[in-house]
Amino acid sequence: MGLPKVADKEGIRWITFNRPEIRNALTVEDLRLVQESVSESNKDIRAIVITGTGDLAFTAGMHIETFSGITVDQARERITAIRDCVGAVRLCPKPTIAAVNGVCIGAGFEMALACDIRIAHPSVRFGLPEVKLGIPSVVDASLLQHHVGLSKAKEIILTGDLFGIDDCTTSPLFNKIVAPEAVIAEAHRTAGKLSEHTAEVIAAQKILFETWLNTSLQEGIDISVDIFAELFSNQTTHDAIARYAPSAANRKN
């Protein structure tokens, strides 16, 4: 057990955290491998699934030794590694899925938030316990309020407690809730569905999501016009339209 396992199967890259004896706690080396695996996947990889070994944890976040007895410069270096890894997941041009098979904490929860789709089972527990260590939740924890609203995000972050699926029923945090034994199969099915679209349109749409998060409404709309038009420089766009036309006609009959 050690570094995350990376396996490519049927056009899907599976990244599996691999320290079940410590609930898949992460090291800086793990982050670097995840970042590389997300950023450098070849064109044959159409979707990426991130999960954990065993049935107890997606990941318990960073190993406690990551932040024990370190200097300010070391703290900056290590939180930067988290930022860069989770940012690579969020900015990946391919669809990303978190198959959350157990407890999901800290940097691991931020990584799940950064994924496009989250799949979990009813017993999953999640949280950002950093305040209990005397450090703030930072980097992609900023995504949480977009998922659950500012009030609930403040409760999750300021208490540092673990929460369950039922605690976020008004603003669902997970896209699909399935039986524990079905999490991986559902992740595979969803990855396959997302892989049916052209790589170019998925990359463009993900750029737009990021644009909408970081610009004004009108600026985001204006940028979307250019991104839309540029897609027509790809033959794959024309081919997709040609394929869709007869299928749309059949649906009307």
Coordinates of N, CA and C in Angstrom, one line a residue:
M1 N 0.8 -1.2 0.0 CA 0.0 0.0 0.0 C 0.9 1.2 0.0
G2 N 0.5 2.3 -0.8 CA 1.3 3.5 -0.8 C 0.7 4.5 -1.8
L3 N 1.5 4.8 -2.8 CA 1.1 5.8 -3.8 C -0.3 5.4 -4.4
P4 N -1.0 6.4 -4.9 CA -2.3 6.1 -5.6 C -2.0 5.2 -6.8
K5 N -3.0 4.3 -7.0 CA -2.9 3.4 -8.2 C -3.6 4.1 -9.4
V6 N -3.0 4.0 -10.5 CA -3.5 4.7 -11.7 C -3.6 3.6 -12.8
A7 N -4.9 3.4 -13.3 CA -5.1 2.3 -14.3 C -6.1 2.9 -15.3
D8 N -5.8 2.6 -16.6 CA -6.6 3.0 -17.7 C -7.4 1.8 -18.2
K9 N -8.7 1.9 -18.2 CA -9.6 0.8 -18.7 C -10.7 1.4 -19.5
E10 N -10.8 1.0 -20.8 CA -11.9 1.3 -21.7 C -12.1 2.8 -21.8
G11 N -11.0 3.5 -21.9 CA -11.0 5.0 -22.1 C -11.3 5.8 -20.8
I12 N -11.3 5.1 -19.7 CA -11.5 5.8 -18.4 C -10.2 5.6 -17.5
R13 N -9.7 6.7 -17.0 CA -8.5 6.6 -16.1 C -9.1 6.6 -14.6
W14 N -8.7 5.5 -13.9 CA -9.0 5.3 -12.5 C -7.9 5.7 -11.6
I15 N -8.1 6.6 -10.8 CA -7.0 7.0 -9.8 C -7.6 6.6 -8.4
T16 N -6.9 5.7 -7.7 CA -7.4 5.1 -6.5 C -6.4 5.4 -5.4
F17 N -6.8 6.1 -4.4 CA -6.0 6.3 -3.2 C -5.7 5.0 -2.5
N18 N -4.5 4.8 -2.0 CA -4.1 3.4 -1.7 C -3.4 3.2 -0.4
R19 N -4.0 3.8 0.7 CA -3.5 3.6 2.0 C -4.7 3.2 2.9
P20 N -5.3 2.1 2.7 CA -6.5 1.8 3.5 C -6.3 1.6 5.0
E21 N -5.0 1.3 5.3 CA -4.7 1.1 6.7 C -4.8 2.4 7.5
I22 N -4.7 3.5 6.8 CA -4.8 4.8 7.5 C -5.9 5.6 6.8
R23 N -6.9 4.9 6.3 CA -8.1 5.5 5.7 C -7.7 6.4 4.5
N24 N -6.7 5.9 3.7 CA -6.2 6.5 2.5 C -5.8 8.0 2.7
A25 N -5.1 8.2 3.9 CA -4.6 9.6 4.1 C -3.5 9.9 3.1
L26 N -3.4 11.1 2.7 CA -2.6 11.5 1.6 C -1.3 12.2 2.0
T27 N -0.3 12.0 1.1 CA 1.0 12.7 1.3 C 1.2 13.7 0.1
V28 N 2.2 14.5 0.3 CA 2.5 15.5 -0.8 C 2.9 14.7 -2.1
E29 N 3.6 13.5 -1.9 CA 3.9 12.7 -3.1 C 2.7 12.2 -3.8
D30 N 1.7 11.8 -3.0 CA 0.4 11.4 -3.6 C -0.2 12.5 -4.4
L31 N -0.2 13.7 -3.9 CA -0.8 14.8 -4.6 C -0.1 15.1 -6.0
R32 N 1.2 14.9 -5.9 CA 2.0 15.1 -7.2 C 1.6 14.1 -8.2
L33 N 1.4 12.8 -7.8 CA 1.1 11.8 -8.7 C -0.4 12.0 -9.3
V34 N -1.3 12.4 -8.4 CA -2.6 12.7 -8.9 C -2.6 13.9 -9.8
Q35 N -1.9 14.9 -9.5 CA -1.8 16.1 -10.4 C -1.3 15.7 -11.8
E36 N -0.2 14.9 -11.8 CA 0.4 14.4 -13.0 C -0.6 13.5 -13.8
S37 N -1.3 12.7 -13.1 CA -2.2 11.7 -13.8 C -3.4 12.4 -14.4
V38 N -3.8 13.5 -13.7 CA -5.0 14.3 -14.2 C -4.6 15.1 -15.4
S39 N -3.4 15.7 -15.3 CA -2.9 16.7 -16.3 C -2.4 16.1 -17.5
E40 N -1.8 14.9 -17.5 CA -1.1 14.4 -18.6 C -1.7 13.1 -19.2
S41 N -3.0 12.9 -19.0 CA -3.7 11.8 -19.6 C -3.7 12.0 -21.1
N42 N -3.6 10.9 -21.8 CA -3.5 11.0 -23.3 C -4.9 11.1 -23.9
K43 N -4.9 11.3 -25.2 CA -6.2 11.6 -25.9 C -7.2 10.5 -25.8
D44 N -6.7 9.3 -25.6 CA -7.6 8.1 -25.5 C -8.4 8.0 -24.2
I45 N -7.9 8.8 -23.2 CA -8.6 8.8 -22.0 C -9.7 9.9 -22.1
R46 N -11.0 9.4 -21.9 CA -12.1 10.3 -22.1 C -12.8 10.8 -20.8
A47 N -12.4 10.2 -19.7 CA -13.0 10.6 -18.4 C -12.0 10.0 -17.3
I48 N -12.1 10.7 -16.1 CA -11.3 10.3 -15.0 C -12.1 10.1 -13.8
V49 N -11.9 9.0 -13.1 CA -12.6 8.6 -11.9 C -11.6 8.6 -10.7
I50 N -11.9 9.3 -9.6 CA -11.0 9.2 -8.4 C -11.8 8.5 -7.3
T51 N -11.2 7.6 -6.7 CA -11.8 6.8 -5.6 C -10.8 6.4 -4.6
G52 N -11.2 5.6 -3.6 CA -10.3 5.1 -2.6 C -10.3 3.6 -2.4
T53 N -9.2 3.0 -2.0 CA -9.2 1.6 -1.7 C -10.0 1.2 -0.5
G54 N -10.7 0.1 -0.5 CA -11.4 -0.4 0.6 C -12.8 0.3 0.7
D55 N -13.5 0.0 1.8 CA -14.9 0.5 1.9 C -15.1 1.4 3.1
L56 N -14.0 1.9 3.6 CA -14.1 2.8 4.8 C -13.9 4.2 4.4
A57 N -13.0 4.5 3.4 CA -12.7 5.9 3.1 C -12.4 6.1 1.7
F58 N -12.9 7.3 1.2 CA -12.4 7.9 0.0 C -11.0 8.4 0.3
T59 N -10.9 9.3 1.2 CA -9.6 9.7 1.8 C -9.9 10.5 3.1
A60 N -9.1 10.3 4.1 CA -9.2 11.1 5.3 C -8.4 12.4 5.2
G61 N -8.0 12.8 4.0 CA -7.3 14.0 3.8 C -5.8 13.9 4.0
M62 N -5.2 15.0 4.2 CA -3.7 14.9 4.3 C -3.3 14.2 5.6
H63 N -2.3 13.4 5.5 CA -1.7 12.8 6.7 C -1.3 13.9 7.7
I64 N -1.6 13.7 9.0 CA -1.4 14.7 10.0 C 0.1 15.1 10.1
E65 N 1.0 14.2 9.7 CA 2.4 14.6 9.7 C 2.8 15.7 8.7
T66 N 1.9 15.9 7.7 CA 2.1 16.9 6.6 C 2.3 18.2 7.3
F67 N 1.6 18.5 8.3 CA 1.6 19.9 8.9 C 2.2 19.9 10.3
S68 N 2.8 18.8 10.8 CA 3.3 18.8 12.1 C 4.7 19.4 12.2
G69 N 4.9 20.5 13.0 CA 6.2 21.0 13.3 C 6.9 21.7 12.2
I70 N 6.1 22.3 11.2 CA 6.7 22.8 10.0 C 6.9 24.4 10.1
T71 N 7.7 24.9 9.3 CA 7.9 26.4 9.3 C 6.9 27.0 8.4
V72 N 6.9 28.4 8.4 CA 6.0 29.1 7.5 C 6.2 28.8 6.0
D73 N 7.5 28.7 5.7 CA 7.9 28.4 4.3 C 7.4 27.0 3.9
Q74 N 7.6 26.1 4.8 CA 7.1 24.7 4.5 C 5.6 24.6 4.4
A75 N 4.9 25.4 5.3 CA 3.5 25.4 5.2 C 3.0 26.0 3.9
R76 N 3.7 27.0 3.4 CA 3.3 27.6 2.1 C 3.5 26.6 1.0
E77 N 4.7 25.9 1.1 CA 5.0 24.9 0.0 C 4.0 23.8 0.0
R78 N 3.5 23.3 1.1 CA 2.6 22.2 1.2 C 1.2 22.5 0.8
I79 N 0.8 23.7 1.3 CA -0.6 24.1 0.9 C -0.6 24.5 -0.6
T80 N 0.5 24.9 -1.2 CA 0.6 25.2 -2.6 C 0.5 23.9 -3.4
A81 N 1.1 22.8 -2.8 CA 0.9 21.5 -3.5 C -0.5 21.0 -3.5
I82 N -1.2 21.3 -2.4 CA -2.7 20.9 -2.4 C -3.4 21.8 -3.4
R83 N -3.1 23.1 -3.4 CA -3.8 24.0 -4.4 C -3.6 23.5 -5.8
D84 N -2.4 23.2 -6.1 CA -2.0 22.8 -7.5 C -2.7 21.5 -7.9
C85 N -2.7 20.5 -7.0 CA -3.3 19.2 -7.3 C -4.8 19.3 -7.5
V86 N -5.5 20.0 -6.5 CA -6.9 20.1 -6.6 C -7.3 21.0 -7.7
G87 N -6.5 22.0 -8.0 CA -6.8 22.9 -9.1 C -6.7 22.1 -10.4
A88 N -5.7 21.2 -10.5 CA -5.6 20.4 -11.8 C -6.8 19.6 -12.0
V89 N -7.4 19.1 -10.9 CA -8.7 18.3 -11.0 C -9.8 19.2 -11.5
R90 N -9.9 20.4 -10.9 CA -11.0 21.3 -11.3 C -10.9 21.8 -12.7
L91 N -9.6 22.0 -13.2 CA -9.4 22.6 -14.5 C -9.2 21.6 -15.6
C92 N -9.2 20.3 -15.2 CA -9.0 19.2 -16.2 C -10.0 19.4 -17.3
P93 N -9.6 19.3 -18.6 CA -10.5 19.4 -19.7 C -11.4 18.2 -19.9
K94 N -11.1 17.2 -19.2 CA -11.9 15.9 -19.3 C -12.9 15.8 -18.1
P95 N -14.0 15.2 -18.3 CA -14.9 15.0 -17.1 C -14.3 14.2 -16.0
T96 N -14.5 14.7 -14.8 CA -13.9 14.1 -13.6 C -15.0 13.7 -12.7
I97 N -14.9 12.5 -12.1 CA -15.9 11.9 -11.2 C -15.3 11.5 -9.9
A98 N -15.9 11.9 -8.8 CA -15.4 11.4 -7.5 C -16.4 10.2 -7.1
A99 N -15.8 9.0 -7.0 CA -16.6 7.9 -6.5 C -16.3 7.8 -5.0
V100 N -17.1 8.4 -4.2 CA -16.9 8.6 -2.8 C -17.4 7.3 -2.0
N101 N -16.5 6.5 -1.6 CA -16.9 5.1 -1.1 C -16.8 5.1 0.4
G102 N -16.5 6.2 1.1 CA -16.4 6.2 2.5 C -16.1 7.6 3.0
V103 N -15.5 7.7 4.2 CA -15.3 9.1 4.7 C -14.5 9.9 3.8
C104 N -14.8 11.2 3.7 CA -14.2 12.1 2.7 C -13.9 13.4 3.4
I105 N -12.7 13.7 3.7 CA -12.3 14.7 4.7 C -11.2 15.6 4.1
G106 N -11.2 16.9 4.5 CA -10.1 17.8 4.2 C -9.8 18.0 2.8
A107 N -8.5 17.8 2.4 CA -8.1 18.0 1.0 C -8.8 17.0 0.1
G108 N -9.2 15.8 0.6 CA -9.9 14.9 -0.2 C -11.3 15.4 -0.5
F109 N -11.9 16.0 0.5 CA -13.3 16.6 0.3 C -13.2 17.7 -0.8
E110 N -12.1 18.5 -0.7 CA -11.9 19.6 -1.6 C -11.7 19.0 -3.0
M111 N -11.0 17.9 -3.1 CA -10.8 17.3 -4.4 C -12.2 16.8 -5.0
A112 N -13.0 16.2 -4.1 CA -14.3 15.8 -4.5 C -15.2 17.0 -5.0
L113 N -15.1 18.1 -4.3 CA -15.8 19.3 -4.7 C -15.3 19.8 -6.1
A114 N -14.0 19.6 -6.3 CA -13.5 20.1 -7.6 C -13.9 19.2 -8.8
C115 N -14.3 17.9 -8.5 CA -14.7 17.1 -9.6 C -16.1 17.5 -10.2
D116 N -16.3 17.1 -11.4 CA -17.6 17.5 -12.1 C -18.8 16.8 -11.5
I117 N -18.6 15.6 -11.1 CA -19.7 14.7 -10.6 C -19.2 14.0 -9.4
R118 N -20.1 13.9 -8.4 CA -19.8 13.2 -7.2 C -20.9 12.1 -7.0
I119 N -20.4 10.9 -6.7 CA -21.3 9.7 -6.5 C -20.9 9.2 -5.1
A120 N -21.9 8.9 -4.3 CA -21.7 8.4 -3.0 C -22.8 7.4 -2.5
H121 N -22.6 6.8 -1.4 CA -23.6 6.0 -0.8 C -24.2 6.7 0.5
P122 N -25.3 6.2 1.0 CA -26.0 6.9 2.1 C -25.2 7.1 3.4
S123 N -24.2 6.2 3.6 CA -23.5 6.3 4.9 C -22.2 7.2 4.8
V124 N -21.9 7.8 3.6 CA -20.8 8.6 3.5 C -20.8 9.8 4.5
R125 N -19.6 10.0 5.1 CA -19.5 11.2 6.0 C -18.4 12.1 5.4
F126 N -18.6 13.4 5.5 CA -17.7 14.3 4.9 C -17.5 15.6 5.7
G127 N -16.4 16.3 5.6 CA -16.2 17.5 6.4 C -14.8 18.1 6.1
L128 N -14.7 19.3 6.8 CA -13.4 20.0 6.7 C -13.0 20.3 8.1
P129 N -12.2 19.4 8.7 CA -11.9 19.5 10.2 C -10.7 20.5 10.5
E130 N -10.2 21.2 9.5 CA -9.0 22.0 9.7 C -9.1 22.9 10.9
V131 N -10.2 23.6 11.1 CA -10.3 24.5 12.3 C -9.9 23.8 13.6
K132 N -10.2 22.5 13.7 CA -9.9 21.7 14.9 C -8.4 21.6 15.1
L133 N -7.6 21.8 14.0 CA -6.2 21.7 14.0 C -5.5 23.1 14.2
G134 N -6.4 24.1 14.2 CA -5.9 25.5 14.3 C -5.5 26.1 13.0
I135 N -6.0 25.5 11.9 CA -5.6 26.0 10.6 C -6.9 26.2 9.8
P136 N -7.0 27.2 8.9 CA -8.3 27.4 8.2 C -8.4 26.4 7.0
S137 N -9.6 26.3 6.5 CA -9.9 25.6 5.3 C -9.7 26.6 4.2
V138 N -8.9 26.2 3.2 CA -8.5 27.2 2.1 C -8.6 26.5 0.8
V139 N -8.0 27.1 -0.2 CA -8.0 26.7 -1.6 C -9.4 26.3 -2.1
D140 N -9.6 25.1 -2.5 CA -10.9 24.8 -3.2 C -12.0 24.5 -2.2
A141 N -11.8 24.7 -0.9 CA -12.9 24.7 0.0 C -13.8 25.9 -0.3
S142 N -13.3 26.9 -1.0 CA -14.1 28.0 -1.5 C -15.2 27.6 -2.4
L143 N -15.2 26.4 -3.0 CA -16.2 25.9 -3.8 C -17.5 25.5 -3.0
L144 N -17.3 25.2 -1.7 CA -18.4 24.6 -1.0 C -19.6 25.5 -1.0
Q145 N -19.5 26.8 -0.8 CA -20.7 27.6 -0.8 C -21.5 27.6 -2.1
H146 N -20.8 27.3 -3.2 CA -21.5 27.2 -4.4 C -22.4 26.0 -4.5
H147 N -22.0 25.0 -3.7 CA -22.8 23.7 -3.7 C -23.9 23.7 -2.7
V148 N -23.6 24.2 -1.5 CA -24.6 24.1 -0.4 C -25.1 25.4 0.2
G149 N -24.6 26.6 -0.4 CA -25.0 27.9 0.1 C -24.1 28.3 1.2
L150 N -24.0 29.7 1.4 CA -23.0 30.2 2.3 C -23.3 29.8 3.7
S151 N -24.6 29.8 4.2 CA -24.9 29.5 5.6 C -24.4 28.1 5.9
K152 N -24.7 27.1 5.1 CA -24.4 25.7 5.4 C -22.8 25.5 5.3
A153 N -22.2 26.2 4.3 CA -20.8 26.2 4.1 C -20.1 26.7 5.4
K154 N -20.6 27.8 6.0 CA -20.0 28.3 7.2 C -20.2 27.3 8.3
E155 N -21.3 26.6 8.4 CA -21.5 25.6 9.5 C -20.5 24.5 9.3
I156 N -20.4 24.0 8.1 CA -19.4 22.8 7.9 C -18.0 23.2 8.2
I157 N -17.6 24.4 7.7 CA -16.2 24.8 7.9 C -15.9 25.3 9.3
L158 N -16.8 26.0 9.9 CA -16.5 26.6 11.3 C -16.7 25.6 12.4
T159 N -17.5 24.6 12.2 CA -17.6 23.6 13.3 C -16.5 22.5 13.1
G160 N -16.0 22.3 11.9 CA -15.1 21.2 11.6 C -15.6 19.8 11.8
D161 N -16.9 19.7 12.0 CA -17.6 18.4 12.2 C -17.7 17.6 10.9
L162 N -18.0 16.3 11.1 CA -18.4 15.5 10.0 C -19.9 15.6 9.7
F163 N -20.3 15.6 8.5 CA -21.7 15.6 8.1 C -22.0 14.5 7.2
G164 N -23.4 14.2 7.1 CA -23.8 13.1 6.3 C -24.7 13.6 5.2
I165 N -25.1 12.7 4.3 CA -25.9 13.0 3.1 C -27.1 13.8 3.5
D166 N -27.8 13.3 4.6 CA -29.0 13.9 5.0 C -28.9 15.4 5.5
D167 N -27.7 15.8 5.8 CA -27.5 17.1 6.3 C -27.5 18.2 5.2
C168 N -27.5 17.7 4.0 CA -27.4 18.7 2.9 C -28.6 18.4 1.9
T169 N -29.7 18.1 2.4 CA -30.9 17.8 1.5 C -31.4 19.0 0.8
T170 N -31.3 20.2 1.3 CA -31.9 21.3 0.6 C -31.0 21.8 -0.5
S171 N -29.7 21.5 -0.4 CA -28.8 21.8 -1.5 C -27.9 20.6 -1.7
P172 N -28.4 19.6 -2.5 CA -27.7 18.3 -2.6 C -26.2 18.5 -3.0
L173 N -25.3 17.9 -2.3 CA -23.9 18.0 -2.6 C -23.4 16.9 -3.5
F174 N -24.1 15.8 -3.5 CA -23.7 14.6 -4.4 C -24.8 14.5 -5.5
N175 N -24.2 14.1 -6.7 CA -25.1 14.0 -7.8 C -26.0 12.7 -7.8
K176 N -25.4 11.7 -7.2 CA -26.1 10.4 -7.2 C -25.8 9.7 -5.9
I177 N -26.8 9.1 -5.3 CA -26.7 8.4 -4.0 C -27.1 6.9 -4.4
V178 N -26.2 6.0 -4.2 CA -26.5 4.6 -4.6 C -26.0 3.7 -3.4
A179 N -26.4 2.4 -3.5 CA -26.0 1.5 -2.5 C -24.4 1.4 -2.4
P180 N -23.9 1.1 -1.3 CA -22.4 1.0 -1.1 C -21.7 0.2 -2.2
E181 N -22.3 -1.0 -2.5 CA -21.7 -1.9 -3.5 C -21.8 -1.4 -4.9
A182 N -22.6 -0.3 -5.1 CA -22.9 0.1 -6.5 C -22.1 1.4 -6.8
V183 N -21.3 2.0 -5.9 CA -20.6 3.2 -6.2 C -19.7 3.2 -7.4
I184 N -18.9 2.1 -7.4 CA -17.9 2.0 -8.5 C -18.6 1.8 -9.8
A185 N -19.6 0.9 -9.8 CA -20.3 0.6 -11.1 C -21.0 1.9 -11.6
E186 N -21.6 2.6 -10.7 CA -22.3 3.9 -11.1 C -21.3 4.9 -11.7
A187 N -20.1 4.9 -11.0 CA -19.0 5.8 -11.6 C -18.6 5.4 -13.0
H188 N -18.5 4.1 -13.2 CA -18.2 3.6 -14.5 C -19.3 3.9 -15.5
R189 N -20.5 3.8 -15.1 CA -21.6 4.1 -16.0 C -21.7 5.6 -16.4
T190 N -21.5 6.4 -15.4 CA -21.5 7.8 -15.6 C -20.3 8.3 -16.4
A191 N -19.1 7.7 -16.2 CA -18.0 8.1 -17.0 C -18.2 7.7 -18.5
G192 N -18.8 6.5 -18.7 CA -19.1 6.1 -20.0 C -20.1 7.1 -20.7
K193 N -21.1 7.5 -20.0 CA -22.0 8.4 -20.6 C -21.4 9.8 -20.9
L194 N -20.6 10.3 -20.1 CA -19.9 11.6 -20.3 C -18.9 11.4 -21.5
S195 N -18.4 10.2 -21.7 CA -17.4 10.0 -22.7 C -18.0 10.0 -24.1
E196 N -19.3 9.9 -24.2 CA -20.0 9.9 -25.5 C -19.9 11.2 -26.3
H197 N -19.7 12.3 -25.6 CA -19.6 13.6 -26.2 C -18.2 13.8 -26.7
T198 N -18.0 14.8 -27.6 CA -16.7 15.1 -28.2 C -15.8 15.7 -27.1
A199 N -14.5 15.3 -27.2 CA -13.6 15.9 -26.2 C -13.5 17.4 -26.2
E200 N -13.7 17.9 -27.4 CA -13.6 19.4 -27.6 C -14.8 20.1 -26.9
V201 N -16.0 19.5 -27.0 CA -17.1 20.2 -26.4 C -17.0 20.1 -24.8
I202 N -16.6 19.0 -24.3 CA -16.4 18.9 -22.9 C -15.4 19.9 -22.4
A203 N -14.2 20.0 -23.0 CA -13.2 20.9 -22.6 C -13.7 22.4 -22.7
A204 N -14.5 22.7 -23.7 CA -15.0 24.0 -23.9 C -16.1 24.3 -22.8
Q205 N -16.9 23.3 -22.5 CA -17.9 23.6 -21.5 C -17.3 23.7 -20.1
K206 N -16.2 23.0 -19.8 CA -15.6 23.1 -18.5 C -14.9 24.5 -18.4
I207 N -14.3 25.0 -19.5 CA -13.8 26.3 -19.5 C -14.9 27.3 -19.2
L208 N -16.0 27.1 -19.7 CA -17.2 28.0 -19.4 C -17.6 28.0 -18.0
F209 N -17.6 26.8 -17.4 CA -18.0 26.7 -16.0 C -17.0 27.6 -15.1
E210 N -15.7 27.5 -15.4 CA -14.7 28.2 -14.7 C -14.9 29.7 -15.0
T211 N -15.2 30.1 -16.2 CA -15.4 31.5 -16.6 C -16.6 32.0 -15.8
W212 N -17.7 31.3 -15.8 CA -18.9 31.8 -15.1 C -18.6 32.0 -13.6
L213 N -17.7 31.2 -13.0 CA -17.4 31.3 -11.6 C -16.6 32.6 -11.3
N214 N -15.8 33.0 -12.3 CA -14.8 34.1 -12.1 C -15.1 35.4 -12.8
T215 N -16.2 35.5 -13.5 CA -16.5 36.8 -14.2 C -17.9 37.3 -13.9
S216 N -18.2 38.5 -14.3 CA -19.5 39.0 -14.2 C -20.5 38.2 -15.2
L217 N -21.8 38.4 -14.9 CA -22.7 37.7 -15.8 C -22.5 38.1 -17.3
Q218 N -22.5 39.3 -17.6 CA -22.4 39.8 -19.0 C -21.0 39.4 -19.6
E219 N -19.9 39.5 -18.8 CA -18.6 39.1 -19.3 C -18.6 37.6 -19.7
G220 N -19.2 36.8 -18.8 CA -19.3 35.4 -19.0 C -20.1 35.0 -20.3
I221 N -21.2 35.8 -20.5 CA -22.0 35.6 -21.7 C -21.2 35.9 -22.9
D222 N -20.5 37.1 -22.9 CA -19.8 37.5 -24.1 C -18.7 36.5 -24.4
I223 N -17.9 36.0 -23.4 CA -16.9 35.1 -23.6 C -17.4 33.8 -24.2
S224 N -18.7 33.4 -23.8 CA -19.3 32.2 -24.3 C -19.5 32.2 -25.8
V225 N -19.8 33.4 -26.3 CA -20.1 33.6 -27.7 C -18.8 33.2 -28.5
D226 N -17.7 33.6 -28.1 CA -16.4 33.3 -28.8 C -16.1 31.8 -28.7
I227 N -16.3 31.2 -27.5 CA -16.0 29.8 -27.3 C -16.9 29.0 -28.2
F228 N -18.2 29.3 -28.2 CA -19.1 28.6 -29.1 C -18.7 28.6 -30.5
A229 N -18.4 29.8 -31.0 CA -18.0 30.0 -32.5 C -16.7 29.2 -32.8
E230 N -15.8 29.2 -31.9 CA -14.5 28.5 -32.2 C -14.6 27.0 -32.3
L231 N -15.6 26.5 -31.7 CA -15.8 25.0 -31.8 C -16.1 24.6 -33.2
F232 N -16.6 25.5 -34.0 CA -16.9 25.1 -35.4 C -15.7 25.0 -36.3
S233 N -14.5 25.2 -35.7 CA -13.2 25.0 -36.4 C -12.8 23.5 -36.3
N234 N -13.6 22.7 -35.5 CA -13.3 21.3 -35.3 C -14.3 20.5 -36.1
Q235 N -13.7 19.5 -36.9 CA -14.6 18.6 -37.7 C -15.5 17.8 -36.8
T236 N -15.0 17.5 -35.5 CA -15.8 16.7 -34.6 C -17.1 17.4 -34.3
T237 N -17.1 18.7 -34.3 CA -18.4 19.4 -34.0 C -19.4 19.2 -35.1
H238 N -18.9 19.3 -36.3 CA -19.8 19.1 -37.5 C -20.3 17.7 -37.5
D239 N -19.4 16.7 -37.2 CA -19.8 15.3 -37.2 C -20.8 15.0 -36.2
A240 N -20.7 15.7 -35.0 CA -21.7 15.4 -33.9 C -23.0 16.0 -34.3
I241 N -23.1 17.1 -34.9 CA -24.3 17.7 -35.4 C -25.0 16.8 -36.4
A242 N -24.2 16.3 -37.3 CA -24.7 15.4 -38.4 C -25.3 14.1 -37.8
R243 N -24.6 13.6 -36.7 CA -25.1 12.4 -36.1 C -26.4 12.6 -35.3
Y244 N -26.5 13.8 -34.7 CA -27.6 14.1 -33.8 C -28.9 14.3 -34.7
A245 N -28.8 14.9 -35.9 CA -29.9 15.3 -36.7 C -30.9 14.1 -36.9
P246 N -30.4 12.9 -37.4 CA -31.3 11.8 -37.6 C -31.9 11.2 -36.3
S247 N -31.1 11.2 -35.3 CA -31.6 10.7 -34.0 C -32.7 11.6 -33.4
A248 N -32.5 12.9 -33.6 CA -33.6 13.8 -33.2 C -34.9 13.6 -33.9
A249 N -34.7 13.4 -35.2 CA -35.9 13.1 -36.1 C -36.6 11.9 -35.7
N250 N -35.8 10.8 -35.3 CA -36.5 9.6 -34.9 C -37.2 9.7 -33.6
R251 N -36.7 10.6 -32.7 CA -37.4 10.8 -31.4 C -38.7 11.5 -31.5
K252 N -38.9 12.2 -32.6 CA -40.2 12.9 -32.9 C -41.2 12.0 -33.4
N253 N -40.8 10.9 -34.0 CA -41.7 9.9 -34.6 C -42.3 8.9 -33.6

